[in-house]
Amino acid sequence: TSINPACLQQMFDSAANAKEKGQAQFQTPLAFGHLLASALTPYRVGIADLNCASGQLLYAAAHPTRTEFLLGADIDPRRIQRPEGLPPLHPKLTARKFTADISKAWELFIPIGAEFDCFVLNPPWDLWWYRQNLAGLAKSGVPAVVEAFQQHDGRVPRECIDSTVATLMIAL
C-alpha cells in the first residue's frame, strides 16, 4: 500500500481513496501476456497501455514482426523496461512511456487524433478517480461511454468513478 514519493501528490489529487489503497502495481507475467495476446489479430502495429507500470504487458502483447510502436502511460515515473527472456521483436520497435495521471492526461489524445490498433489494459483496481477530471467522457462519440459515465456506482462517492471503469471508457 505504499506510494512512490515521486508521485505521492499526484496520487492524492487523482483518487479520493489513494491514501487507503496506496499504489499497487501488478506485473503481468510474460507467459500470461503472451497467452492473452495470442487471441489478438496479428495486425497490431501500435499498442497502448494507459497504466503500464514497467511495460511488461505492452512487450508481451507485441507481435514479433508487426508491432512497431509501444506507448505506455503511468503516474509512476519509473521507466518501462524490455523484459528479460523476450523473443526477438520487430527491428524498428520503439517503446515510449510518458509519466502522467491518465485520469487527467487522457484528453491530450483528442486534439491530435491519437488512435491505436490495440490497447492492453490492466487498470488500477478500485481507485476512486475524481469525476471532474473525466468530465469530457460525457461528450464522447461512443454512446456506451456517455451512458456509463452518467451512471453511479454505489460503492464510490458521487464525485468519483471507479478507475477500472474509467480506464475502459478512456480506451473506447
Short mmCIF file of C-alpha atoms in Angstrom, two decimals:
data_model
loop_
_atom_site.label_atom_id
_atom_site.label_comp_id
_atom_site.label_asym_id
_atom_site.label_seq_id
_atom_site.Cartn_x
_atom_site.Cartn_y
_atom_site.Cartn_z
CA THR A 1 0.00 0.00 0.00
CA SER A 2 2.97 2.31 -0.23
CA ILE A 3 3.12 5.08 -2.81
CA ASN A 4 6.26 6.09 -4.67
CA PRO A 5 7.19 9.51 -3.22
CA ALA A 6 7.76 10.80 -6.77
CA CYS A 7 4.03 10.54 -7.49
CA LEU A 8 2.53 10.89 -3.99
CA GLN A 9 0.77 14.22 -4.51
CA GLN A 10 -0.46 13.19 -7.97
CA MET A 11 -1.99 10.04 -6.45
CA PHE A 12 -3.79 12.07 -3.78
CA ASP A 13 -5.04 14.52 -6.44
CA SER A 14 -6.18 11.65 -8.65
CA ALA A 15 -8.11 9.36 -6.32
CA ALA A 16 -10.27 10.02 -3.29
CA ASN A 17 -9.18 6.75 -1.67
CA ALA A 18 -5.48 6.84 -2.65
CA LYS A 19 -4.36 7.14 0.97
CA GLU A 20 -6.22 3.96 1.94
CA LYS A 21 -5.48 1.96 -1.23
CA GLY A 22 -1.89 3.02 -1.81
CA GLN A 23 -0.14 2.26 -5.05
CA ALA A 24 -0.22 -1.33 -6.21
CA GLN A 25 1.37 -2.48 -9.43
CA PHE A 26 0.77 -5.90 -10.87
CA GLN A 27 3.46 -7.11 -13.23
CA THR A 28 1.68 -9.33 -15.74
CA PRO A 29 3.85 -12.43 -16.23
CA LEU A 30 5.20 -12.65 -19.77
CA ALA A 31 3.72 -16.11 -20.34
CA PHE A 32 0.27 -14.84 -19.34
CA GLY A 33 0.67 -11.73 -21.51
CA HIS A 34 1.65 -13.90 -24.50
CA LEU A 35 -1.37 -16.13 -23.89
CA LEU A 36 -3.71 -13.12 -23.82
CA ALA A 37 -2.11 -11.70 -26.97
CA SER A 38 -2.46 -15.00 -28.85
CA ALA A 39 -6.17 -14.26 -29.30
CA LEU A 40 -5.44 -10.90 -30.96
CA THR A 41 -5.17 -10.23 -34.66
CA PRO A 42 -1.53 -10.09 -35.78
CA TYR A 43 -2.21 -6.59 -37.16
CA ARG A 44 -1.25 -4.51 -34.16
CA VAL A 45 1.36 -2.02 -35.30
CA GLY A 46 0.76 0.34 -32.38
CA ILE A 47 -0.16 -0.78 -28.86
CA ALA A 48 -1.01 1.45 -25.91
CA ASP A 49 -1.31 0.78 -22.19
CA LEU A 50 -2.88 3.53 -20.08
CA ASN A 51 -1.46 2.21 -16.77
CA CYS A 52 1.69 0.46 -17.92
CA ALA A 53 3.88 0.28 -14.77
CA SER A 54 7.11 -1.31 -16.11
CA GLY A 55 5.59 -2.05 -19.52
CA GLN A 56 5.73 -5.83 -19.26
CA LEU A 57 2.19 -6.33 -20.62
CA LEU A 58 2.98 -3.98 -23.53
CA TYR A 59 6.01 -6.01 -24.51
CA ALA A 60 4.17 -9.32 -24.06
CA ALA A 61 1.40 -8.18 -26.41
CA ALA A 62 3.78 -7.04 -29.17
CA HIS A 63 3.58 -9.06 -32.36
CA PRO A 64 7.12 -10.23 -33.21
CA THR A 65 7.08 -8.96 -36.81
CA ARG A 66 4.29 -6.37 -36.98
CA THR A 67 4.34 -4.24 -33.83
CA GLU A 68 6.44 -1.15 -34.35
CA PHE A 69 5.33 1.14 -31.54
CA LEU A 70 4.52 0.71 -27.87
CA LEU A 71 3.17 3.63 -25.84
CA GLY A 72 2.72 3.43 -22.12
CA ALA A 73 1.41 5.92 -19.61
CA ASP A 74 1.67 5.70 -15.86
CA ILE A 75 1.59 8.00 -12.87
CA ASP A 76 4.78 6.36 -11.59
CA PRO A 77 7.86 7.91 -13.26
CA ARG A 78 9.90 4.70 -13.36
CA ARG A 79 10.94 3.76 -16.90
CA ILE A 80 9.50 0.88 -18.89
CA GLN A 81 11.94 -1.94 -19.45
CA ARG A 82 12.18 -4.66 -22.03
CA PRO A 83 11.66 -7.86 -20.01
CA GLU A 84 14.40 -10.47 -19.95
CA GLY A 85 13.69 -13.64 -21.91
CA LEU A 86 11.59 -11.87 -24.51
CA PRO A 87 11.90 -13.33 -28.03
CA PRO A 88 13.14 -11.02 -30.80
CA LEU A 89 10.70 -8.32 -31.84
CA HIS A 90 10.34 -6.05 -34.87
CA PRO A 91 13.73 -4.42 -35.58
CA LYS A 92 12.12 -0.95 -35.72
CA LEU A 93 10.19 -1.39 -32.46
CA THR A 94 10.05 1.82 -30.43
CA ALA A 95 8.79 1.82 -26.85
CA ARG A 96 7.94 5.06 -25.08
CA LYS A 97 6.35 5.97 -21.81
CA PHE A 98 5.01 9.26 -20.60
CA THR A 99 4.56 9.96 -16.94
CA ALA A 100 1.09 11.28 -16.26
CA ASP A 101 -2.07 10.76 -14.28
CA ILE A 102 -4.15 9.25 -17.08
CA SER A 103 -7.36 10.37 -15.37
CA LYS A 104 -6.25 13.91 -16.29
CA ALA A 105 -3.96 13.39 -19.30
CA TRP A 106 -6.33 11.27 -21.40
CA GLU A 107 -7.78 14.36 -23.10
CA LEU A 108 -4.36 15.10 -24.64
CA PHE A 109 -5.05 12.29 -27.13
CA ILE A 110 -8.16 14.02 -28.55
CA PRO A 111 -6.73 17.10 -30.34
CA ILE A 112 -4.02 15.03 -32.03
CA GLY A 113 -6.49 12.35 -33.12
CA ALA A 114 -4.48 9.58 -31.46
CA GLU A 115 -5.63 6.10 -32.39
CA PHE A 116 -4.12 2.75 -31.55
CA ASP A 117 -4.51 -0.66 -33.12
CA CYS A 118 -4.72 -2.24 -29.71
CA PHE A 119 -4.96 -1.35 -26.04
CA VAL A 120 -3.66 -3.67 -23.37
CA LEU A 121 -5.16 -2.71 -20.06
CA ASN A 122 -4.58 -3.74 -16.51
CA PRO A 123 -6.15 -0.73 -14.78
CA PRO A 124 -5.69 0.26 -11.16
CA TRP A 125 -8.10 -1.75 -9.09
CA ASP A 126 -10.82 0.07 -7.16
CA LEU A 127 -9.29 3.54 -7.03
CA TRP A 128 -11.91 6.24 -6.92
CA TRP A 129 -10.88 8.75 -9.56
CA TYR A 130 -12.42 12.20 -9.39
CA ARG A 131 -15.24 12.55 -11.91
CA GLN A 132 -14.34 16.20 -12.65
CA ASN A 133 -11.06 15.04 -14.25
CA LEU A 134 -13.04 12.77 -16.57
CA ALA A 135 -15.94 15.13 -17.37
CA GLY A 136 -15.07 15.13 -21.09
CA LEU A 137 -16.17 11.49 -21.26
CA ALA A 138 -19.75 12.76 -21.02
CA LYS A 139 -19.25 14.18 -24.55
CA SER A 140 -17.74 11.03 -26.04
CA GLY A 141 -18.73 9.98 -29.54
CA VAL A 142 -19.27 6.48 -28.14
CA PRO A 143 -22.83 6.24 -26.74
CA ALA A 144 -21.90 3.46 -24.31
CA VAL A 145 -19.21 5.70 -22.78
CA VAL A 146 -21.66 8.58 -22.33
CA GLU A 147 -24.20 6.27 -20.72
CA ALA A 148 -21.62 4.62 -18.44
CA PHE A 149 -20.29 8.00 -17.35
CA GLN A 150 -23.79 9.07 -16.28
CA GLN A 151 -24.18 6.04 -14.01
CA HIS A 152 -23.19 5.95 -10.35
CA ASP A 153 -21.55 3.02 -8.65
CA GLY A 154 -22.98 2.98 -5.13
CA ARG A 155 -19.63 1.86 -3.69
CA VAL A 156 -17.92 5.14 -4.52
CA PRO A 157 -18.66 8.75 -3.59
CA ARG A 158 -20.86 10.60 -6.11
CA GLU A 159 -17.96 12.83 -7.16
CA CYS A 160 -15.89 9.78 -8.14
CA ILE A 161 -15.83 6.94 -10.65
CA ASP A 162 -14.14 3.56 -10.38
CA SER A 163 -10.70 3.56 -12.03
CA THR A 164 -11.28 0.29 -13.87
CA VAL A 165 -14.50 1.50 -15.47
CA ALA A 166 -12.93 4.89 -16.28
CA THR A 167 -9.89 3.26 -17.92
CA LEU A 168 -12.14 1.20 -20.18
CA MET A 169 -14.13 4.31 -21.11
CA ILE A 170 -10.94 6.23 -21.95
CA ALA A 171 -9.74 3.40 -24.19
CA LEU A 172 -13.07 3.38 -26.03
#
